[in-house]
Amino acid sequence: MIRIASTAFLASFLWTVAGAQTPPREKPALIVFIAVDQLRADYLERFRSQWTGGFARMLRSGAVFTQGMQDHAITETAPGHSTMLSGRDPAHTGIVTNDLGVGDSTAPVLGAPGAPGASPRRFVGTELYDWLLAVDHGTRVFSVSRKDRGAILPVGRAKAPIFWWAGGRFTTSSYYADSLPGWVGAYDRMDGLSRLAGTTWTLLLPASAYPEADSMKYEHGGKDFVFPHQFASTVDSVRAQLAHFPWMDSLTLDFALEGARQLKLGQRHGGRTGPDLLAVSLSTTDDIGHTYGPDSRELHDHLLRLDRWLGWFLDSLGTAVPRSRLLVVLTADHGVTSFPEFEIAHGRPGGRVSLQGLVHSAESSLDVRAGHRGGGSSVFSLDFDTGLLLADTVAVRKAGISVDSLAKALAAEAARVPGVAGTWTPSTLARTASTDVNAARWRRSLPSATSWLFCASLLPGYQWGGGAGSTSHGSTNQDDVLVPIVFLGAGVRPGVLTRAVRTTDIAPTIARLIGVRPLEALDGVVLPEVLAGRPGARR
C-alpha cells in the first residue's frame, strides 16, 4: 500500500539535538538534493516557531543561507531547476523558459498517452551526476518529481532512472526507457490513494495557530477558498486531483524512498566508491501558492505538513544510510509574488501586466507588410513569454525590416505600460551597465543564440499575465528571485549566513565537499562558509 506519512509516525524518528551539534567528518555516501517548487526564502523564518520536522532540523543543524537567489530574469520551474546542480545560469544551460524546457514530442511518456513527451534534449552541458560518474562509473542516481522538468533537469542529459507523475501514476519517457521497471509498475498498482477518497483537507493545527484570513475571495478563482477542502469520492478522481493537495508531496517522498531502497543508494562499499545521488523535486507548494497565494492559510498549513513529511523522509533514509554519511541540500526553483488584490488591500502597489495586445497588433502589422494575410500562423513567430518577446528575426530581415528598429519601437511601447519597470533590446542590453540588477539577470537568462526582440522587467508587486484568480512568479523582483539554500550533514559547518549567494553556487560547493571536479567552467562559486573547519558567519 502507498504510504502517506503521519505525524505520529514522525514523532518516533526525531534526531536528538545533541547528536547534531558537531559537524560529521565522514565522507558522504549519499547526496540528497531536495528542491521545493516555489519555496520563498522568507517562509523558513516566518513559520520557524511551528516547525518540528525537516525544516526545524535544517535550521538547527544546517548551513542556512537566507539570501539565496535564482539570479536570472525568467524565474520559472525549468530555468530554476537547470541551475541547481549544473552550477551554470540559464544562458549557459540553454533552458530559457518552461515552454522551452523539457517538452519533446519525440519522447512520449510511457503508459500515459495524453501526457506531453519530455526529455533533456535542450539542456546543454554537464551536471553534478556527470562529475560523479567521471570519478566513479558505478555512481547511482534516482530522480523524481510530480513535474517532468523537476525530475529531469537536476540530472541533465544522462539516461538514468528519472520519473514523474503523469496520467495518475509515476512514469518516465521513451528517452529513458522502453518500459517501466517492475517495481515501478508494482508501486503504481498499489491502492493507497483509496484512503484519501471522500476525505477532506482540514487544518493540521487549531485555527488560532494561523494568522492568515481564510476568506479571501480572490483565491482559487473565487471557488473553494475556505477550509475544509474536499477530496473526490473515487480513486480515479483522487489521482487527477492529487496535484492540488498537500499529499502529493508525501507520495513523491515515499516514491523517492522506494527508489532509494530498490537501487540501494548510498550502500555501495569500497575504497574508491563515491557518493550516490538522490534528487527529489516537490511541486505542491507551487500549485497551492499559485491557487491560494503566499499569504494564505492553505499555504501555511501545507508547509507545516511538508515540514513533518521531510522529517520522516530524512529519518527513513537514515535507517539505510548512517546520517553521518548523508549530505542534504535544500533549495527552490523560484519564489512567488503575492496576489495583487492582497498587495492593494494592504496599501502597496500591485497588478497584472499583459503585453499580448501589443504583440498581436505588431504581428498583424508585420504580416500585412510582408504580404502574408490570414490562413495560418504568422511567419514571424512572435511569442511573448514571461517578459521576453521571442521572434523569428531571420524572417524579419528577409521581409526587409530592420530588426533593431522594430525591437526599439516595440520596447518603447512596452515601457509605457503601467507596471513595467524597464525594457531592453539585444543592442541596449549588451550596453547596459553591470550594476543594473535587472539587466544583469536578463543577461544570465538568454543564450547567445536566442532570437528575440525585447525583454522587460516589472515594478515590485506586479506580475506577468492578465487573468485574475491566481498569482504567479517569473519576474526579476525579489519575491520571485529569493530562495532558501541549505546544506546539512556530512562535512557541513552549521550556521546562519546572511550574505547573498546563488543557486549556481550549490553544485561547486557540493563538488568541493565530496572531492570531485566540475567538467566545465561554471558560473557559480564554492561557498567557503559551508565547509567544516571554516568559520561560519552567524546572524
PDB file of C-alpha atoms in Angstrom, residues 181-373:
ATOM      1  CA  PRO A 181      10.969  -1.307 -14.139  1.00  0.00           C
ATOM      2  CA  GLY A 182       8.827  -3.960 -12.483  1.00  0.00           C
ATOM      3  CA  TRP A 183       8.987  -2.290  -9.083  1.00  0.00           C
ATOM      4  CA  VAL A 184       7.618   0.997 -10.501  1.00  0.00           C
ATOM      5  CA  GLY A 185       4.659  -0.794 -12.059  1.00  0.00           C
ATOM      6  CA  ALA A 186       4.026  -2.616  -8.794  1.00  0.00           C
ATOM      7  CA  TYR A 187       4.170   0.658  -6.880  1.00  0.00           C
ATOM      8  CA  ASP A 188       1.722   2.305  -9.255  1.00  0.00           C
ATOM      9  CA  ARG A 189      -0.736  -0.577  -8.857  1.00  0.00           C
ATOM     10  CA  MET A 190      -0.979  -0.202  -5.084  1.00  0.00           C
ATOM     11  CA  ASP A 191      -4.230   1.321  -3.871  1.00  0.00           C
ATOM     12  CA  GLY A 192      -3.054   3.551  -1.024  1.00  0.00           C
ATOM     13  CA  LEU A 193      -4.775   6.588  -2.528  1.00  0.00           C
ATOM     14  CA  SER A 194      -8.130   4.972  -1.808  1.00  0.00           C
ATOM     15  CA  ARG A 195      -7.665   6.169   1.788  1.00  0.00           C
ATOM     16  CA  LEU A 196      -7.956   9.759   0.599  1.00  0.00           C
ATOM     17  CA  ALA A 197     -11.160   9.282  -1.395  1.00  0.00           C
ATOM     18  CA  GLY A 198     -14.021  11.217   0.176  1.00  0.00           C
ATOM     19  CA  THR A 199     -11.824  12.765   2.886  1.00  0.00           C
ATOM     20  CA  THR A 200     -11.159  16.451   3.468  1.00  0.00           C
ATOM     21  CA  TRP A 201      -8.110  18.662   3.809  1.00  0.00           C
ATOM     22  CA  THR A 202      -8.556  20.249   7.230  1.00  0.00           C
ATOM     23  CA  LEU A 203      -6.146  22.326   9.310  1.00  0.00           C
ATOM     24  CA  LEU A 204      -3.287  20.424  10.925  1.00  0.00           C
ATOM     25  CA  LEU A 205      -3.244  22.768  13.953  1.00  0.00           C
ATOM     26  CA  PRO A 206      -6.006  24.681  15.750  1.00  0.00           C
ATOM     27  CA  ALA A 207      -7.323  27.631  13.721  1.00  0.00           C
ATOM     28  CA  SER A 208      -5.791  30.026  16.270  1.00  0.00           C
ATOM     29  CA  ALA A 209      -2.312  28.946  15.089  1.00  0.00           C
ATOM     30  CA  TYR A 210      -2.901  30.526  11.667  1.00  0.00           C
ATOM     31  CA  PRO A 211      -2.815  34.341  11.494  1.00  0.00           C
ATOM     32  CA  GLU A 212      -3.938  34.359   7.856  1.00  0.00           C
ATOM     33  CA  ALA A 213      -7.545  35.117   6.953  1.00  0.00           C
ATOM     34  CA  ASP A 214      -9.487  32.199   5.491  1.00  0.00           C
ATOM     35  CA  SER A 215     -11.974  34.217   3.471  1.00  0.00           C
ATOM     36  CA  MET A 216     -10.114  35.826   0.583  1.00  0.00           C
ATOM     37  CA  LYS A 217     -12.471  35.589  -2.392  1.00  0.00           C
ATOM     38  CA  TYR A 218      -9.729  36.288  -4.929  1.00  0.00           C
ATOM     39  CA  GLU A 219      -8.124  32.914  -4.066  1.00  0.00           C
ATOM     40  CA  HIS A 220      -8.793  29.882  -6.269  1.00  0.00           C
ATOM     41  CA  GLY A 221     -10.799  31.932  -8.737  1.00  0.00           C
ATOM     42  CA  GLY A 222     -13.403  32.659  -6.074  1.00  0.00           C
ATOM     43  CA  LYS A 223     -14.285  28.979  -5.598  1.00  0.00           C
ATOM     44  CA  ASP A 224     -13.490  26.649  -2.701  1.00  0.00           C
ATOM     45  CA  PHE A 225     -11.315  29.195  -0.901  1.00  0.00           C
ATOM     46  CA  VAL A 226     -12.303  28.297   2.681  1.00  0.00           C
ATOM     47  CA  PHE A 227     -11.318  25.229   4.732  1.00  0.00           C
ATOM     48  CA  PRO A 228     -12.074  22.334   4.604  1.00  0.00           C
ATOM     49  CA  HIS A 229     -11.280  21.286   1.018  1.00  0.00           C
ATOM     50  CA  GLN A 230     -12.895  18.115  -0.232  1.00  0.00           C
ATOM     51  CA  PHE A 231     -11.301  15.139  -1.983  1.00  0.00           C
ATOM     52  CA  ALA A 232     -13.364  13.375  -4.636  1.00  0.00           C
ATOM     53  CA  SER A 233     -15.118  10.144  -3.739  1.00  0.00           C
ATOM     54  CA  THR A 234     -13.408   7.833  -6.264  1.00  0.00           C
ATOM     55  CA  VAL A 235      -9.776   6.776  -6.540  1.00  0.00           C
ATOM     56  CA  ASP A 236      -9.520   7.777 -10.196  1.00  0.00           C
ATOM     57  CA  SER A 237     -10.765  11.256  -9.339  1.00  0.00           C
ATOM     58  CA  VAL A 238      -8.311  11.482  -6.441  1.00  0.00           C
ATOM     59  CA  ARG A 239      -5.451  10.660  -8.823  1.00  0.00           C
ATOM     60  CA  ALA A 240      -6.478  13.544 -11.054  1.00  0.00           C
ATOM     61  CA  GLN A 241      -6.997  15.862  -8.072  1.00  0.00           C
ATOM     62  CA  LEU A 242      -3.950  14.933  -6.018  1.00  0.00           C
ATOM     63  CA  ALA A 243      -1.584  17.510  -7.524  1.00  0.00           C
ATOM     64  CA  HIS A 244      -3.654  20.254  -5.878  1.00  0.00           C
ATOM     65  CA  PHE A 245      -3.461  18.804  -2.349  1.00  0.00           C
ATOM     66  CA  PRO A 246      -0.509  18.536   0.089  1.00  0.00           C
ATOM     67  CA  TRP A 247      -0.457  14.728  -0.039  1.00  0.00           C
ATOM     68  CA  MET A 248       1.148  14.792  -3.492  1.00  0.00           C
ATOM     69  CA  ASP A 249       4.422  15.703  -1.782  1.00  0.00           C
ATOM     70  CA  SER A 250       4.064  12.883   0.730  1.00  0.00           C
ATOM     71  CA  LEU A 251       3.544  10.446  -2.120  1.00  0.00           C
ATOM     72  CA  THR A 252       6.548  11.833  -4.027  1.00  0.00           C
ATOM     73  CA  LEU A 253       8.772  11.434  -0.976  1.00  0.00           C
ATOM     74  CA  ASP A 254       7.519   7.904  -0.445  1.00  0.00           C
ATOM     75  CA  PHE A 255       8.271   7.007  -4.067  1.00  0.00           C
ATOM     76  CA  ALA A 256      11.740   8.533  -3.669  1.00  0.00           C
ATOM     77  CA  LEU A 257      12.334   6.311  -0.642  1.00  0.00           C
ATOM     78  CA  GLU A 258      11.234   3.264  -2.589  1.00  0.00           C
ATOM     79  CA  GLY A 259      13.593   4.170  -5.429  1.00  0.00           C
ATOM     80  CA  ALA A 260      16.464   4.636  -2.985  1.00  0.00           C
ATOM     81  CA  ARG A 261      15.721   1.206  -1.489  1.00  0.00           C
ATOM     82  CA  GLN A 262      15.436  -0.508  -4.858  1.00  0.00           C
ATOM     83  CA  LEU A 263      18.731   0.953  -6.106  1.00  0.00           C
ATOM     84  CA  LYS A 264      20.407   0.663  -2.675  1.00  0.00           C
ATOM     85  CA  LEU A 265      21.566   4.262  -2.903  1.00  0.00           C
ATOM     86  CA  GLY A 266      24.381   5.119  -0.534  1.00  0.00           C
ATOM     87  CA  GLN A 267      25.027   1.469   0.293  1.00  0.00           C
ATOM     88  CA  ARG A 268      27.938   0.733  -2.023  1.00  0.00           C
ATOM     89  CA  HIS A 269      31.246  -0.069  -0.400  1.00  0.00           C
ATOM     90  CA  GLY A 270      34.879   0.085  -1.452  1.00  0.00           C
ATOM     91  CA  GLY A 271      37.939   2.270  -1.115  1.00  0.00           C
ATOM     92  CA  ARG A 272      37.249   4.280  -4.275  1.00  0.00           C
ATOM     93  CA  THR A 273      33.468   4.337  -4.051  1.00  0.00           C
ATOM     94  CA  GLY A 274      31.961   7.796  -4.268  1.00  0.00           C
ATOM     95  CA  PRO A 275      28.534   9.003  -3.172  1.00  0.00           C
ATOM     96  CA  ASP A 276      25.261   8.275  -4.947  1.00  0.00           C
ATOM     97  CA  LEU A 277      22.694  10.965  -5.740  1.00  0.00           C
ATOM     98  CA  LEU A 278      19.002  11.141  -4.844  1.00  0.00           C
ATOM     99  CA  ALA A 279      17.164  14.146  -6.329  1.00  0.00           C
ATOM    100  CA  VAL A 280      13.623  14.990  -5.233  1.00  0.00           C
ATOM    101  CA  SER A 281      11.616  17.942  -6.510  1.00  0.00           C
ATOM    102  CA  LEU A 282       8.407  18.643  -4.582  1.00  0.00           C
ATOM    103  CA  SER A 283       5.816  20.522  -6.612  1.00  0.00           C
ATOM    104  CA  THR A 284       2.784  21.044  -4.379  1.00  0.00           C
ATOM    105  CA  THR A 285       3.957  24.296  -2.801  1.00  0.00           C
ATOM    106  CA  ASP A 286       3.897  25.730  -6.317  1.00  0.00           C
ATOM    107  CA  ASP A 287       0.359  24.588  -7.035  1.00  0.00           C
ATOM    108  CA  ILE A 288      -1.022  25.798  -3.706  1.00  0.00           C
ATOM    109  CA  GLY A 289       0.977  29.033  -3.953  1.00  0.00           C
ATOM    110  CA  HIS A 290      -0.465  29.806  -7.374  1.00  0.00           C
ATOM    111  CA  THR A 291      -4.003  28.927  -6.319  1.00  0.00           C
ATOM    112  CA  TYR A 292      -4.216  30.441  -2.831  1.00  0.00           C
ATOM    113  CA  GLY A 293      -1.150  32.704  -2.674  1.00  0.00           C
ATOM    114  CA  PRO A 294       1.862  33.033  -0.356  1.00  0.00           C
ATOM    115  CA  ASP A 295      -0.207  34.829   2.283  1.00  0.00           C
ATOM    116  CA  SER A 296      -2.915  32.159   2.573  1.00  0.00           C
ATOM    117  CA  ARG A 297      -3.891  29.777   5.324  1.00  0.00           C
ATOM    118  CA  GLU A 298      -3.688  26.951   2.753  1.00  0.00           C
ATOM    119  CA  LEU A 299      -0.037  27.652   2.005  1.00  0.00           C
ATOM    120  CA  HIS A 300       0.769  27.869   5.722  1.00  0.00           C
ATOM    121  CA  ASP A 301      -0.935  24.563   6.501  1.00  0.00           C
ATOM    122  CA  HIS A 302       0.672  22.812   3.543  1.00  0.00           C
ATOM    123  CA  LEU A 303       4.161  23.847   4.665  1.00  0.00           C
ATOM    124  CA  LEU A 304       3.507  22.584   8.179  1.00  0.00           C
ATOM    125  CA  ARG A 305       2.679  19.199   6.706  1.00  0.00           C
ATOM    126  CA  LEU A 306       5.670  19.276   4.376  1.00  0.00           C
ATOM    127  CA  ASP A 307       7.972  20.028   7.314  1.00  0.00           C
ATOM    128  CA  ARG A 308       6.784  16.876   9.080  1.00  0.00           C
ATOM    129  CA  TRP A 309       6.981  14.738   5.967  1.00  0.00           C
ATOM    130  CA  LEU A 310      10.545  15.914   5.307  1.00  0.00           C
ATOM    131  CA  GLY A 311      11.491  14.894   8.838  1.00  0.00           C
ATOM    132  CA  TRP A 312      10.006  11.453   8.241  1.00  0.00           C
ATOM    133  CA  PHE A 313      11.770  11.211   4.885  1.00  0.00           C
ATOM    134  CA  LEU A 314      15.224  12.027   6.284  1.00  0.00           C
ATOM    135  CA  ASP A 315      14.744   9.682   9.226  1.00  0.00           C
ATOM    136  CA  SER A 316      13.666   6.885   6.905  1.00  0.00           C
ATOM    137  CA  LEU A 317      16.745   7.400   4.730  1.00  0.00           C
ATOM    138  CA  GLY A 318      18.808   7.259   7.911  1.00  0.00           C
ATOM    139  CA  THR A 319      17.719   3.674   8.555  1.00  0.00           C
ATOM    140  CA  ALA A 320      19.651   2.554   5.441  1.00  0.00           C
ATOM    141  CA  VAL A 321      22.476   5.103   5.291  1.00  0.00           C
ATOM    142  CA  PRO A 322      24.029   6.433   8.520  1.00  0.00           C
ATOM    143  CA  ARG A 323      23.034  10.052   8.974  1.00  0.00           C
ATOM    144  CA  SER A 324      26.711  10.926   9.387  1.00  0.00           C
ATOM    145  CA  ARG A 325      27.108   9.906   5.735  1.00  0.00           C
ATOM    146  CA  LEU A 326      24.143  11.866   4.358  1.00  0.00           C
ATOM    147  CA  LEU A 327      24.695  15.213   2.680  1.00  0.00           C
ATOM    148  CA  VAL A 328      21.350  17.006   2.328  1.00  0.00           C
ATOM    149  CA  VAL A 329      20.843  20.125   0.232  1.00  0.00           C
ATOM    150  CA  LEU A 330      17.593  22.108   0.081  1.00  0.00           C
ATOM    151  CA  THR A 331      16.637  24.956  -2.244  1.00  0.00           C
ATOM    152  CA  ALA A 332      13.854  26.176  -4.524  1.00  0.00           C
ATOM    153  CA  ASP A 333      13.437  26.954  -8.211  1.00  0.00           C
ATOM    154  CA  HIS A 334      11.828  30.372  -7.623  1.00  0.00           C
ATOM    155  CA  GLY A 335       9.642  32.310  -5.198  1.00  0.00           C
ATOM    156  CA  VAL A 336       6.253  33.902  -5.843  1.00  0.00           C
ATOM    157  CA  THR A 337       4.558  37.303  -5.855  1.00  0.00           C
ATOM    158  CA  SER A 338       1.532  37.957  -3.643  1.00  0.00           C
ATOM    159  CA  PHE A 339      -1.916  38.326  -5.155  1.00  0.00           C
ATOM    160  CA  PRO A 340      -2.196  41.904  -6.476  1.00  0.00           C
ATOM    161  CA  GLU A 341      -5.503  42.104  -4.623  1.00  0.00           C
ATOM    162  CA  PHE A 342      -3.673  41.304  -1.381  1.00  0.00           C
ATOM    163  CA  GLU A 343      -0.999  43.939  -2.031  1.00  0.00           C
ATOM    164  CA  ILE A 344      -3.522  46.648  -2.859  1.00  0.00           C
ATOM    165  CA  ALA A 345      -5.630  45.793   0.202  1.00  0.00           C
ATOM    166  CA  HIS A 346      -2.510  46.377   2.335  1.00  0.00           C
ATOM    167  CA  GLY A 347      -1.690  49.724   0.765  1.00  0.00           C
ATOM    168  CA  ARG A 348       1.041  48.515  -1.562  1.00  0.00           C
ATOM    169  CA  PRO A 349       1.210  48.759  -5.360  1.00  0.00           C
ATOM    170  CA  GLY A 350       0.425  45.667  -7.400  1.00  0.00           C
ATOM    171  CA  GLY A 351      -1.145  44.450 -10.579  1.00  0.00           C
ATOM    172  CA  ARG A 352      -1.040  42.103 -13.540  1.00  0.00           C
ATOM    173  CA  VAL A 353       0.672  43.126 -16.761  1.00  0.00           C
ATOM    174  CA  SER A 354      -0.235  41.718 -20.157  1.00  0.00           C
ATOM    175  CA  LEU A 355       1.508  42.681 -23.400  1.00  0.00           C
ATOM    176  CA  GLN A 356      -0.435  40.250 -25.578  1.00  0.00           C
ATOM    177  CA  GLY A 357      -2.409  43.052 -27.247  1.00  0.00           C
ATOM    178  CA  LEU A 358       0.809  44.806 -28.216  1.00  0.00           C
ATOM    179  CA  VAL A 359       2.286  41.580 -29.577  1.00  0.00           C
ATOM    180  CA  HIS A 360      -0.801  40.604 -31.598  1.00  0.00           C
ATOM    181  CA  SER A 361      -1.010  44.079 -33.116  1.00  0.00           C
ATOM    182  CA  ALA A 362       2.666  44.043 -34.051  1.00  0.00           C
ATOM    183  CA  GLU A 363       2.401  40.582 -35.590  1.00  0.00           C
ATOM    184  CA  SER A 364      -0.619  41.563 -37.676  1.00  0.00           C
ATOM    185  CA  SER A 365       1.130  44.692 -38.941  1.00  0.00           C
ATOM    186  CA  LEU A 366       4.242  42.724 -39.849  1.00  0.00           C
ATOM    187  CA  ASP A 367       2.224  40.104 -41.706  1.00  0.00           C
ATOM    188  CA  VAL A 368       0.444  42.777 -43.748  1.00  0.00           C
ATOM    189  CA  ARG A 369       3.739  44.461 -44.574  1.00  0.00           C
ATOM    190  CA  ALA A 370       5.193  41.124 -45.702  1.00  0.00           C
ATOM    191  CA  GLY A 371       2.124  40.316 -47.788  1.00  0.00           C
ATOM    192  CA  HIS A 372       1.100  37.421 -45.552  1.00  0.00           C
ATOM    193  CA  ARG A 373      -2.657  37.606 -44.911  1.00  0.00           C
TER     194      ARG A 373
END
